[in-house]
mmCIF file of C-alpha atoms in Angstrom:
data_model
loop_
_atom_site.group_PDB
_atom_site.id
_atom_site.type_symbol
_atom_site.label_atom_id
_atom_site.label_comp_id
_atom_site.label_asym_id
_atom_site.label_seq_id
_atom_site.Cartn_x
_atom_site.Cartn_y
_atom_site.Cartn_z
ATOM 1 C CA MET A 11 -31.638 11.399 28.119
ATOM 2 C CA ALA A 12 -30.233 14.940 27.869
ATOM 3 C CA ALA A 13 -26.927 12.834 29.113
ATOM 4 C CA GLY A 14 -27.964 9.957 26.943
ATOM 5 C CA ALA A 15 -28.500 13.014 24.076
ATOM 6 C CA ALA A 16 -25.324 14.879 24.924
ATOM 7 C CA GLU A 17 -23.344 11.316 24.713
ATOM 8 C CA ALA A 18 -24.008 10.567 21.497
ATOM 9 C CA GLY A 19 -22.843 13.938 20.053
ATOM 10 C CA GLU A 20 -20.119 13.503 21.737
ATOM 11 C CA ALA A 21 -20.011 10.605 19.225
ATOM 12 C CA ALA A 22 -20.131 11.958 16.604
ATOM 13 C CA VAL A 23 -18.025 14.156 16.708
ATOM 14 C CA ALA A 24 -15.182 12.594 17.609
ATOM 15 C CA VAL A 25 -15.625 11.188 14.427
ATOM 16 C CA VAL A 26 -15.081 13.346 11.540
ATOM 17 C CA GLU A 27 -17.121 12.773 8.160
ATOM 18 C CA VAL A 28 -14.546 14.132 5.506
ATOM 19 C CA GLY A 29 -16.221 14.819 1.808
ATOM 20 C CA SER A 30 -14.374 16.552 -0.510
ATOM 21 C CA ALA A 31 -9.696 16.491 -1.476
ATOM 22 C CA GLN A 32 -9.403 19.928 0.131
ATOM 23 C CA GLN A 33 -11.386 19.702 4.087
ATOM 24 C CA PHE A 34 -9.287 16.425 4.092
ATOM 25 C CA GLU A 35 -5.905 17.858 3.488
ATOM 26 C CA GLU A 36 -6.903 21.062 5.571
ATOM 27 C CA LEU A 37 -7.254 18.097 8.331
ATOM 28 C CA LEU A 38 -4.016 16.870 7.397
ATOM 29 C CA ARG A 39 -2.584 20.117 8.517
ATOM 30 C CA LEU A 40 -3.981 20.699 11.493
ATOM 31 C CA LYS A 41 -3.877 17.538 12.489
ATOM 32 C CA THR A 42 0.073 17.270 12.291
ATOM 33 C CA LYS A 43 1.110 16.995 15.813
ATOM 34 C CA SER A 44 -1.420 14.266 17.047
ATOM 35 C CA LEU A 45 -1.744 10.906 15.701
ATOM 36 C CA LEU A 46 -4.862 10.561 12.271
ATOM 37 C CA VAL A 47 -7.318 7.839 11.978
ATOM 38 C CA VAL A 48 -8.602 7.519 8.217
ATOM 39 C CA HIS A 49 -11.546 5.149 7.480
ATOM 40 C CA PHE A 50 -12.425 4.494 3.807
ATOM 41 C CA TRP A 51 -15.674 3.579 4.367
ATOM 42 C CA ALA A 52 -19.136 2.343 1.931
ATOM 43 C CA PRO A 53 -22.255 2.755 3.586
ATOM 44 C CA TRP A 54 -23.083 -0.178 1.434
ATOM 45 C CA ALA A 55 -20.626 -2.505 3.171
ATOM 46 C CA PRO A 56 -22.095 -3.299 6.481
ATOM 47 C CA GLN A 57 -18.546 -4.585 7.686
ATOM 48 C CA CYS A 58 -18.052 -1.117 7.287
ATOM 49 C CA VAL A 59 -20.743 0.326 9.443
ATOM 50 C CA GLN A 60 -19.389 -1.723 12.159
ATOM 51 C CA MET A 61 -15.824 -1.043 11.732
ATOM 52 C CA ASN A 62 -17.517 2.880 12.146
ATOM 53 C CA ASP A 63 -18.495 1.799 15.475
ATOM 54 C CA VAL A 64 -15.601 0.462 16.183
ATOM 55 C CA MET A 65 -13.952 3.658 15.606
ATOM 56 C CA ALA A 66 -15.724 5.466 17.602
ATOM 57 C CA GLU A 67 -15.404 3.483 20.394
ATOM 58 C CA LEU A 68 -11.656 4.408 20.517
ATOM 59 C CA ALA A 69 -12.577 7.602 19.797
ATOM 60 C CA LYS A 70 -13.419 7.352 23.341
ATOM 61 C CA GLU A 71 -10.544 5.745 24.598
ATOM 62 C CA HIS A 72 -8.228 7.751 22.734
ATOM 63 C CA PRO A 73 -8.948 11.693 22.710
ATOM 64 C CA HIS A 74 -5.994 12.666 21.214
ATOM 65 C CA VAL A 75 -6.317 11.290 18.096
ATOM 66 C CA SER A 76 -8.435 12.420 15.480
ATOM 67 C CA PHE A 77 -10.489 8.971 13.883
ATOM 68 C CA VAL A 78 -11.811 10.477 10.430
ATOM 69 C CA LYS A 79 -14.511 8.434 7.433
ATOM 70 C CA LEU A 80 -13.939 9.677 4.720
ATOM 71 C CA GLU A 81 -16.023 7.370 1.894
ATOM 72 C CA ALA A 82 -14.160 5.982 -1.268
ATOM 73 C CA GLU A 83 -16.050 6.509 -3.583
ATOM 74 C CA ALA A 84 -17.262 9.918 -2.794
ATOM 75 C CA VAL A 85 -13.430 11.200 -3.020
ATOM 76 C CA PRO A 86 -11.534 9.380 -5.576
ATOM 77 C CA GLU A 87 -9.030 12.117 -5.411
ATOM 78 C CA VAL A 88 -8.565 10.333 -2.064
ATOM 79 C CA SER A 89 -9.221 7.283 -1.907
ATOM 80 C CA GLU A 90 -6.821 6.692 -5.319
ATOM 81 C CA LYS A 91 -3.836 9.431 -4.655
ATOM 82 C CA TYR A 92 -3.367 6.778 -1.594
ATOM 83 C CA GLU A 93 -4.714 3.461 -3.717
ATOM 84 C CA ILE A 94 -7.576 2.146 -2.164
ATOM 85 C CA SER A 95 -8.630 -0.949 -3.388
ATOM 86 C CA SER A 96 -11.149 -1.603 -1.501
ATOM 87 C CA VAL A 97 -13.074 -1.350 2.170
ATOM 88 C CA PRO A 98 -12.296 -1.238 5.385
ATOM 89 C CA THR A 99 -8.880 0.423 4.457
ATOM 90 C CA PHE A 100 -7.217 2.134 7.358
ATOM 91 C CA LEU A 101 -4.309 4.741 6.774
ATOM 92 C CA PHE A 102 -2.852 6.406 9.483
ATOM 93 C CA PHE A 103 -0.893 9.389 9.328
ATOM 94 C CA LYS A 104 1.523 11.923 11.571
ATOM 95 C CA ASN A 105 3.147 15.144 10.302
ATOM 96 C CA SER A 106 0.679 14.519 7.515
ATOM 97 C CA GLN A 107 2.724 11.870 6.731
ATOM 98 C CA LYS A 108 1.016 8.341 6.114
ATOM 99 C CA VAL A 109 2.496 6.272 8.762
ATOM 100 C CA ASP A 110 0.896 3.021 9.207
ATOM 101 C CA ARG A 111 -1.361 1.043 6.865
ATOM 102 C CA LEU A 112 -4.962 -1.550 7.662
ATOM 103 C CA ASP A 113 -6.828 -3.276 4.950
ATOM 104 C CA GLY A 114 -9.999 -4.934 5.858
ATOM 105 C CA ALA A 115 -12.734 -4.954 8.999
ATOM 106 C CA HIS A 116 -10.275 -6.658 12.179
ATOM 107 C CA ALA A 117 -10.999 -4.642 15.735
ATOM 108 C CA PRO A 118 -8.031 -6.436 17.323
ATOM 109 C CA GLU A 119 -5.418 -5.134 14.567
ATOM 110 C CA LEU A 120 -7.024 -1.369 14.629
ATOM 111 C CA THR A 121 -7.000 -1.325 18.341
ATOM 112 C CA LYS A 122 -4.087 -2.586 18.808
ATOM 113 C CA LYS A 123 -1.899 -0.445 15.850
ATOM 114 C CA VAL A 124 -4.631 2.703 17.837
ATOM 115 C CA GLN A 125 -2.335 1.355 21.105
ATOM 116 C CA ARG A 126 1.273 1.696 18.930
ATOM 117 C CA HIS A 127 1.470 4.864 17.407
ATOM 118 C CA VAL A 128 0.026 5.988 20.149
ATOM 119 C CA SER A 129 2.183 4.615 22.983
ATOM 120 C CA SER A 130 4.606 5.779 20.039
ATOM 121 C CA GLY A 131 3.751 9.011 20.385
ATOM 122 C CA ALA A 132 5.006 12.299 22.687
ATOM 123 C CA PHE A 133 2.116 13.465 25.103
ATOM 124 C CA PRO A 134 1.838 17.545 25.129
ATOM 125 C CA PRO A 135 4.469 18.722 27.807
ATOM 126 C CA SER A 136 3.014 20.480 31.090
ATOM 127 C CA THR A 137 5.565 23.273 31.625
ATOM 128 C CA ASN A 138 7.699 25.051 29.042
ATOM 129 C CA GLU A 139 10.888 23.107 30.450
ATOM 130 C CA HIS A 140 9.827 19.914 29.114
ATOM 131 C CA LEU A 141 9.047 21.912 26.499
ATOM 132 C CA LYS A 142 12.493 22.867 25.647
ATOM 133 C CA GLU A 143 13.680 18.976 26.685
ATOM 134 C CA ASP A 144 10.929 17.649 24.537
ATOM 135 C CA LEU A 145 11.776 18.854 21.458
ATOM 136 C CA SER A 146 15.175 18.590 21.834
ATOM 137 C CA LEU A 147 14.490 14.737 22.184
ATOM 138 C CA ARG A 148 12.118 14.799 20.004
ATOM 139 C CA LEU A 149 14.683 16.333 17.037
ATOM 140 C CA LYS A 150 17.012 14.074 18.144
ATOM 141 C CA LYS A 151 15.178 11.513 17.240
ATOM 142 C CA LEU A 152 13.844 12.851 14.163
ATOM 143 C CA THR A 153 17.417 13.858 13.200
ATOM 144 C CA HIS A 154 18.672 9.967 14.061
ATOM 145 C CA ALA A 155 15.456 8.511 12.719
ATOM 146 C CA ALA A 156 16.786 7.558 8.936
ATOM 147 C CA PRO A 157 20.645 6.998 7.812
ATOM 148 C CA CYS A 158 20.247 10.247 5.360
ATOM 149 C CA MET A 159 17.432 12.571 6.897
ATOM 150 C CA LEU A 160 16.470 15.590 5.071
ATOM 151 C CA PHE A 161 14.911 17.963 6.405
ATOM 152 C CA MET A 162 12.862 20.270 3.078
ATOM 153 C CA LYS A 163 10.064 21.877 2.598
ATOM 154 C CA GLY A 164 7.383 19.610 0.846
ATOM 155 C CA THR A 165 7.819 15.813 0.262
ATOM 156 C CA PRO A 166 10.363 14.516 -2.364
ATOM 157 C CA GLN A 167 7.491 14.201 -4.382
ATOM 158 C CA GLU A 168 6.281 17.502 -3.983
ATOM 159 C CA PRO A 169 9.370 19.606 -3.071
ATOM 160 C CA ARG A 170 7.626 23.515 -2.218
ATOM 161 C CA CYS A 171 10.741 25.447 -2.654
ATOM 162 C CA GLY A 172 13.666 25.648 -5.303
ATOM 163 C CA PHE A 173 15.691 24.576 -2.652
ATOM 164 C CA SER A 174 14.708 21.911 -1.419
ATOM 165 C CA LYS A 175 13.682 20.377 -4.866
ATOM 166 C CA GLN A 176 17.049 20.775 -6.624
ATOM 167 C CA MET A 177 18.453 18.850 -3.054
ATOM 168 C CA VAL A 178 16.215 16.070 -3.754
ATOM 169 C CA GLU A 179 17.395 15.853 -7.290
ATOM 170 C CA ILE A 180 21.084 15.839 -6.678
ATOM 171 C CA LEU A 181 20.013 12.747 -3.786
ATOM 172 C CA HIS A 182 17.285 10.370 -6.066
ATOM 173 C CA LYS A 183 20.994 10.754 -8.770
ATOM 174 C CA HIS A 184 23.332 9.642 -6.443
ATOM 175 C CA ASN A 185 20.689 6.782 -5.951
ATOM 176 C CA ILE A 186 21.494 8.027 -2.182
ATOM 177 C CA GLN A 187 18.396 6.289 0.305
ATOM 178 C CA PHE A 188 17.581 9.162 2.438
ATOM 179 C CA SER A 189 13.982 9.927 5.017
ATOM 180 C CA SER A 190 12.065 13.223 4.862
ATOM 181 C CA PHE A 191 10.304 15.471 6.898
ATOM 182 C CA ASP A 192 7.802 18.011 5.383
ATOM 183 C CA ILE A 193 8.960 21.494 7.770
ATOM 184 C CA PHE A 194 5.782 23.095 7.305
ATOM 185 C CA SER A 195 4.342 20.492 8.696
ATOM 186 C CA ASP A 196 5.556 21.804 12.360
ATOM 187 C CA GLU A 197 6.948 24.969 12.862
ATOM 188 C CA GLU A 198 8.122 24.077 16.276
ATOM 189 C CA VAL A 199 10.197 21.549 14.441
ATOM 190 C CA ARG A 200 11.175 23.584 11.501
ATOM 191 C CA GLN A 201 12.102 26.775 13.841
ATOM 192 C CA GLY A 202 13.648 24.492 16.777
ATOM 193 C CA LEU A 203 16.159 22.280 14.556
ATOM 194 C CA LYS A 204 18.393 25.480 13.652
ATOM 195 C CA THR A 205 18.566 26.252 16.996
ATOM 196 C CA TYR A 206 19.685 22.651 17.922
ATOM 197 C CA SER A 207 21.671 22.492 14.431
ATOM 198 C CA ASN A 208 22.543 26.412 14.759
ATOM 199 C CA TRP A 209 22.010 25.759 10.767
ATOM 200 C CA PRO A 210 19.538 28.982 9.787
ATOM 201 C CA THR A 211 17.837 27.108 6.732
ATOM 202 C CA TYR A 212 16.451 25.322 5.215
ATOM 203 C CA PRO A 213 16.766 22.405 3.764
ATOM 204 C CA GLN A 214 19.349 20.936 5.775
ATOM 205 C CA LEU A 215 21.012 17.080 5.595
ATOM 206 C CA TYR A 216 21.928 14.816 7.786
ATOM 207 C CA VAL A 217 23.436 12.034 7.823
ATOM 208 C CA SER A 218 23.643 9.056 10.783
ATOM 209 C CA GLY A 219 21.990 12.167 13.573
ATOM 210 C CA GLU A 220 25.257 14.519 11.905
ATOM 211 C CA LEU A 221 24.395 17.473 10.416
ATOM 212 C CA ILE A 222 26.047 17.270 6.813
ATOM 213 C CA GLY A 223 24.870 20.669 5.183
ATOM 214 C CA GLY A 224 22.364 22.336 2.924
ATOM 215 C CA LEU A 225 21.977 22.870 -0.489
ATOM 216 C CA ASP A 226 25.844 24.401 -1.352
ATOM 217 C CA ILE A 227 27.799 22.079 1.079
ATOM 218 C CA ILE A 228 25.434 19.529 -0.728
ATOM 219 C CA LYS A 229 26.633 20.833 -4.563
ATOM 220 C CA GLU A 230 30.162 21.438 -3.055
ATOM 221 C CA LEU A 231 30.608 17.903 -2.150
ATOM 222 C CA GLU A 232 29.079 16.319 -5.809
ATOM 223 C CA ALA A 233 31.533 18.521 -7.417
ATOM 224 C CA SER A 234 34.558 17.116 -5.544
ATOM 225 C CA GLU A 235 33.048 13.448 -5.385
ATOM 226 C CA GLU A 236 32.494 13.516 -1.854
ATOM 227 C CA LEU A 237 28.384 13.234 -1.827
ATOM 228 C CA ASP A 238 28.268 9.202 -2.966
ATOM 229 C CA THR A 239 30.483 8.066 0.494
ATOM 230 C CA ILE A 240 29.508 9.752 3.000
ATOM 231 C CA CYS A 241 25.264 9.544 2.507
ATOM 232 C CA PRO A 242 24.065 5.802 2.358
ATOM 233 C CA LYS A 243 23.278 3.862 -1.157
ATOM 234 C CA ALA A 244 19.442 3.199 -1.791
ATOM 235 C CA PRO A 245 19.434 -1.081 -2.792
ATOM 236 C CA LYS A 246 17.614 -0.908 -6.180
ATOM 237 C CA LEU A 247 14.737 -1.936 -5.812
ATOM 238 C CA GLU A 248 14.875 -4.159 -8.680
ATOM 239 C CA GLU A 249 17.649 -5.733 -6.808
ATOM 240 C CA ARG A 250 15.580 -6.927 -4.001
ATOM 241 C CA LEU A 251 12.716 -7.738 -5.456
ATOM 242 C CA LYS A 252 14.663 -9.750 -7.177
ATOM 243 C CA VAL A 253 16.411 -11.513 -4.398
ATOM 244 C CA LEU A 254 13.268 -11.760 -2.356
ATOM 245 C CA THR A 255 11.969 -13.486 -4.903
ATOM 246 C CA ASN A 256 14.600 -15.607 -4.949
ATOM 247 C CA LYS A 257 14.504 -16.501 -0.852
ATOM 248 C CA ALA A 258 12.980 -19.860 -1.277
ATOM 249 C CA SER A 259 12.802 -22.012 -3.626
ATOM 250 C CA VAL A 260 8.980 -21.800 -3.464
ATOM 251 C CA MET A 261 7.576 -18.234 -2.364
ATOM 252 C CA LEU A 262 4.378 -16.917 -2.140
ATOM 253 C CA PHE A 263 4.378 -13.275 -1.706
ATOM 254 C CA MET A 264 0.539 -13.058 0.377
ATOM 255 C CA LYS A 265 -1.723 -10.513 2.636
ATOM 256 C CA GLY A 266 -0.403 -11.594 5.883
ATOM 257 C CA ASN A 267 1.435 -14.998 6.726
ATOM 258 C CA LYS A 268 1.650 -18.938 7.385
ATOM 259 C CA GLN A 269 -0.304 -18.542 10.944
ATOM 260 C CA GLU A 270 -3.208 -16.000 10.018
ATOM 261 C CA ALA A 271 -3.254 -15.163 6.533
ATOM 262 C CA LYS A 272 -5.549 -11.951 5.640
ATOM 263 C CA CYS A 273 -7.933 -12.742 3.130
ATOM 264 C CA GLY A 274 -9.446 -15.156 1.107
ATOM 265 C CA PHE A 275 -7.209 -15.770 -1.326
ATOM 266 C CA SER A 276 -4.281 -15.473 0.447
ATOM 267 C CA LYS A 277 -5.825 -17.689 2.570
ATOM 268 C CA GLN A 278 -6.794 -20.619 -0.233
ATOM 269 C CA ILE A 279 -3.738 -20.423 -1.583
ATOM 270 C CA LEU A 280 -2.179 -21.586 1.508
ATOM 271 C CA GLU A 281 -4.324 -24.387 2.260
ATOM 272 C CA ILE A 282 -2.758 -25.338 -1.664
ATOM 273 C CA LEU A 283 0.802 -25.382 -1.066
ATOM 274 C CA ASN A 284 0.625 -26.678 2.682
ATOM 275 C CA SER A 285 -1.268 -30.433 0.340
ATOM 276 C CA THR A 286 0.845 -30.350 -1.343
ATOM 277 C CA GLY A 287 3.551 -30.945 1.558
ATOM 278 C CA VAL A 288 6.503 -28.743 -0.813
ATOM 279 C CA GLU A 289 8.478 -26.610 1.205
ATOM 280 C CA TYR A 290 7.887 -23.126 1.117
ATOM 281 C CA GLU A 291 8.112 -18.972 2.523
ATOM 282 C CA THR A 292 6.009 -16.479 2.512
ATOM 283 C CA PHE A 293 6.469 -12.419 2.797
ATOM 284 C CA ASP A 294 3.707 -10.067 3.785
ATOM 285 C CA ILE A 295 2.911 -7.506 1.439
ATOM 286 C CA LEU A 296 0.352 -5.751 3.909
ATOM 287 C CA GLU A 297 3.640 -4.895 5.940
ATOM 288 C CA ASP A 298 6.249 -3.302 2.703
ATOM 289 C CA GLU A 299 4.028 -1.028 0.457
ATOM 290 C CA GLU A 300 6.714 -0.584 -1.243
ATOM 291 C CA VAL A 301 6.893 -4.367 -2.543
ATOM 292 C CA ARG A 302 3.987 -3.958 -2.568
ATOM 293 C CA GLN A 303 3.647 -1.697 -5.436
ATOM 294 C CA GLY A 304 6.746 -2.910 -7.547
ATOM 295 C CA LEU A 305 6.214 -6.463 -7.510
ATOM 296 C CA LYS A 306 2.555 -5.463 -9.636
ATOM 297 C CA THR A 307 5.610 -4.158 -12.487
ATOM 298 C CA PHE A 308 7.921 -5.530 -12.063
ATOM 299 C CA SER A 309 6.238 -8.753 -12.647
ATOM 300 C CA ASN A 310 3.457 -6.916 -14.528
ATOM 301 C CA TRP A 311 0.757 -9.364 -12.300
ATOM 302 C CA PRO A 312 -1.467 -6.946 -11.169
ATOM 303 C CA THR A 313 -2.474 -8.470 -7.539
ATOM 304 C CA TYR A 314 -1.967 -10.504 -4.646
ATOM 305 C CA PRO A 315 -0.766 -13.249 -3.763
ATOM 306 C CA GLN A 316 1.071 -13.871 -6.386
ATOM 307 C CA LEU A 317 4.352 -17.478 -5.641
ATOM 308 C CA TYR A 318 7.146 -18.200 -7.321
ATOM 309 C CA VAL A 319 9.141 -20.613 -8.102
ATOM 310 C CA ARG A 320 12.704 -19.965 -8.364
ATOM 311 C CA GLY A 321 12.396 -17.294 -9.374
ATOM 312 C CA ASP A 322 10.126 -17.037 -12.315
ATOM 313 C CA LEU A 323 6.765 -16.083 -11.183
ATOM 314 C CA VAL A 324 4.076 -18.949 -11.825
ATOM 315 C CA GLY A 325 0.477 -16.724 -11.235
ATOM 316 C CA GLY A 326 -2.091 -15.954 -8.720
ATOM 317 C CA LEU A 327 -4.370 -18.324 -7.055
ATOM 318 C CA ASP A 328 -6.311 -19.211 -10.613
ATOM 319 C CA ILE A 329 -3.895 -20.263 -12.419
ATOM 320 C CA VAL A 330 -2.513 -22.045 -8.960
ATOM 321 C CA LYS A 331 -6.228 -24.114 -8.606
ATOM 322 C CA GLU A 332 -6.032 -25.082 -12.827
ATOM 323 C CA LEU A 333 -2.620 -26.277 -12.044
ATOM 324 C CA LYS A 334 -3.785 -28.612 -8.880
ATOM 325 C CA ASP A 335 -6.265 -29.939 -11.074
ATOM 326 C CA ASN A 336 -4.275 -31.040 -13.993
ATOM 327 C CA GLY A 337 -2.087 -32.708 -12.101
ATOM 328 C CA GLU A 338 1.152 -29.976 -12.984
ATOM 329 C CA LEU A 339 1.444 -28.155 -9.986
ATOM 330 C CA LEU A 340 3.709 -30.039 -7.496
ATOM 331 C CA PRO A 341 6.383 -30.936 -11.114
ATOM 332 C CA ILE A 342 6.261 -26.615 -11.286
ATOM 333 C CA LEU A 343 6.766 -26.724 -7.308
ATOM 334 C CA LYS A 344 9.569 -28.946 -7.791
ATOM 335 C CA GLY A 345 11.543 -26.829 -10.124
ATOM 336 C CA GLU A 346 10.790 -30.504 -13.355
ATOM 337 C CA ASN A 347 9.809 -28.014 -16.108
ATOM 338 C CA MET B 134 -14.382 4.680 -13.401
ATOM 339 C CA GLU B 135 -17.112 2.531 -14.106
ATOM 340 C CA LEU B 136 -17.624 -1.563 -12.586
ATOM 341 C CA SER B 137 -20.931 -3.215 -13.919
ATOM 342 C CA ALA B 138 -20.928 -6.996 -14.790
ATOM 343 C CA ASP B 139 -21.824 -5.693 -17.983
ATOM 344 C CA TYR B 140 -19.034 -2.799 -18.501
ATOM 345 C CA LEU B 141 -16.451 -5.869 -18.008
ATOM 346 C CA ARG B 142 -18.663 -8.526 -20.072
ATOM 347 C CA GLU B 143 -18.331 -6.159 -22.967
ATOM 348 C CA LYS B 144 -14.862 -4.618 -22.376
ATOM 349 C CA LEU B 145 -13.539 -8.567 -22.268
ATOM 350 C CA ARG B 146 -15.592 -9.213 -25.174
ATOM 351 C CA GLN B 147 -14.650 -6.493 -27.496
ATOM 352 C CA ASP B 148 -10.930 -6.200 -26.891
ATOM 353 C CA LEU B 149 -10.043 -10.217 -26.320
ATOM 354 C CA GLU B 150 -12.850 -11.760 -28.987
ATOM 355 C CA ALA B 151 -14.045 -13.372 -27.539
ATOM 356 C CA GLU B 152 -17.218 -15.845 -28.009
ATOM 357 C CA HIS B 153 -17.955 -16.266 -24.632
ATOM 358 C CA VAL B 154 -17.464 -13.796 -21.215
ATOM 359 C CA GLU B 155 -19.195 -14.448 -18.088
ATOM 360 C CA VAL B 156 -18.851 -11.747 -15.203
ATOM 361 C CA GLU B 157 -20.255 -12.506 -12.164
ATOM 362 C CA ASP B 158 -20.419 -9.444 -9.393
ATOM 363 C CA THR B 159 -19.532 -11.571 -6.390
ATOM 364 C CA THR B 160 -18.995 -8.125 -4.268
ATOM 365 C CA LEU B 161 -22.029 -9.571 -1.905
ATOM 366 C CA ASN B 162 -20.098 -12.577 -0.252
ATOM 367 C CA ARG B 163 -16.908 -9.687 0.003
ATOM 368 C CA CYS B 164 -18.179 -6.403 1.403
ATOM 369 C CA ALA B 165 -15.999 -5.250 -1.619
ATOM 370 C CA THR B 166 -15.818 -4.502 -5.044
ATOM 371 C CA SER B 167 -15.260 -8.169 -5.999
ATOM 372 C CA PHE B 168 -15.958 -10.082 -10.198
ATOM 373 C CA ARG B 169 -15.522 -13.820 -11.157
ATOM 374 C CA VAL B 170 -14.954 -14.022 -14.935
ATOM 375 C CA LEU B 171 -14.984 -16.408 -17.938
ATOM 376 C CA VAL B 172 -13.669 -16.127 -21.351
ATOM 377 C CA VAL B 173 -13.732 -17.678 -23.941
ATOM 378 C CA SER B 174 -11.169 -16.849 -26.915
ATOM 379 C CA ALA B 175 -8.854 -18.074 -29.761
ATOM 380 C CA LYS B 176 -6.839 -15.510 -28.849
ATOM 381 C CA PHE B 177 -5.495 -18.091 -25.418
ATOM 382 C CA GLU B 178 -4.539 -20.694 -27.891
ATOM 383 C CA GLY B 179 -0.851 -22.237 -27.575
ATOM 384 C CA LYS B 180 -0.869 -19.423 -24.731
ATOM 385 C CA PRO B 181 0.942 -21.227 -21.312
ATOM 386 C CA LEU B 182 -1.834 -20.131 -18.016
ATOM 387 C CA LEU B 183 0.173 -17.074 -17.131
ATOM 388 C CA GLN B 184 -0.037 -15.711 -20.841
ATOM 389 C CA ARG B 185 -3.814 -16.155 -20.831
ATOM 390 C CA HIS B 186 -4.326 -14.438 -17.572
ATOM 391 C CA ARG B 187 -1.676 -11.772 -18.542
ATOM 392 C CA LEU B 188 -4.063 -10.696 -21.507
ATOM 393 C CA VAL B 189 -7.012 -10.330 -19.479
ATOM 394 C CA ASN B 190 -5.086 -8.242 -16.473
ATOM 395 C CA GLU B 191 -3.871 -6.224 -19.385
ATOM 396 C CA CYS B 192 -7.524 -6.101 -20.693
ATOM 397 C CA LEU B 193 -8.384 -5.055 -17.642
ATOM 398 C CA ALA B 194 -5.707 -2.328 -16.768
ATOM 399 C CA GLU B 195 -7.300 0.726 -15.851
ATOM 400 C CA GLU B 196 -10.223 -1.283 -13.556
ATOM 401 C CA LEU B 197 -8.871 -4.343 -10.949
ATOM 402 C CA PRO B 198 -7.238 -1.376 -8.957
ATOM 403 C CA HIS B 199 -10.426 -0.537 -8.232
ATOM 404 C CA ILE B 200 -11.488 -4.249 -7.976
ATOM 405 C CA HIS B 201 -10.850 -6.214 -4.717
ATOM 406 C CA ALA B 202 -11.208 -9.767 -5.574
ATOM 407 C CA PHE B 203 -10.922 -10.722 -8.763
ATOM 408 C CA GLU B 204 -11.318 -14.473 -10.223
ATOM 409 C CA GLN B 205 -11.107 -15.338 -13.477
ATOM 410 C CA LYS B 206 -10.463 -18.988 -15.872
ATOM 411 C CA THR B 207 -9.814 -18.890 -19.531
ATOM 412 C CA LEU B 208 -10.436 -21.202 -22.343
ATOM 413 C CA THR B 209 -9.888 -21.594 -25.803
ATOM 414 C CA PRO B 210 -13.449 -22.591 -27.303
ATOM 415 C CA GLU B 211 -12.127 -26.979 -27.652
ATOM 416 C CA GLN B 212 -11.410 -26.485 -24.215
ATOM 417 C CA TRP B 213 -14.697 -24.727 -23.492
ATOM 418 C CA THR B 214 -16.856 -27.500 -25.944
ATOM 419 C CA ARG B 215 -15.377 -30.286 -23.996
ATOM 420 C CA GLN B 216 -15.821 -29.031 -20.964
ATOM 421 C CA ARG B 217 -19.664 -27.709 -21.769
ATOM 422 C CA ARG B 218 -20.044 -31.891 -23.332
ATOM 423 C CA GLU B 219 -19.169 -33.584 -19.979
#
């Protein structure tokens, strides 16, 4: 009985309940060196209660992973910041940055994602030599994490020093595609990278894993008009969305794919499209947050699924249903309008 | 953020000058906030489905990000009369 109580206590402690935005930010800072899984939940939703149980089990299996539950409606600042529109939703954080997302109560998918992120992370080193070796490898991976990689104070959205802010402004002005790492989130990286690259200050900009320099050098490259040739350009989101919506004559943006729809509406629209016999392609918006948000603005349509024919928005499930009932769907899908 | 059937009904009725609005809270079926609405308004006359739905979407622009599953049907008064007659 005592053992049982202790075990229950351990399980309870293993999943932390976060009750405020401040507590959440503190936790993000504290847990930068391990995977943090956040369950946005509501007590009135039975699937969320089940997923809390799933998370408690995962916490036992993965003691190095931090599991957190956050009542979505009780902490609206956090829920709105990460655009939580339904519960349960799971977010995955590493180095204080969101690295993955899972919408819905999919226990196998949650388990899979936790395992994937755990195995992709480095395990804590046991010796100093291992420490140096692992840090060096880690820094190499980080500097190669994207074609253009910026190590800065804060994030592009919230720079936390003037030099990092100027650097981001220059990169944005030149439409340079880059990823970033907040050196405040990891003191080991912050100090290690100075030695690794023999460069004592931040921000530091890397292209193809090679150090280009700090703010002064980037300014000089800008002045000499060399910056654009050195750094990779971002394909404009609008261009990308135009290409995507025209990828096939009939293009469906949905949650999941043809084999496995991950929400009821997406599933229903698949059934309707399949019954028409018309060829179509799908895009899983759960795999690409940029497309998911960008398309809402691009098409002035706030929800998914979204159906396009020859690049033009037809609408969502409700519209497709009405078109089918009116006998108008097939001509539209065949582009006969 | 207020999300209740009554609140949504009144907002749709006023903004879209609707002569009839039905709002059904379907949350219990889905484990997340969900609504199904029927809106009857002369504002929909002469407009294709996409534009009608956009009018409703724009009316509830602040609320939709917090609604997981939203279903709608938009009818003109003439369509509503005809439908009820059937």
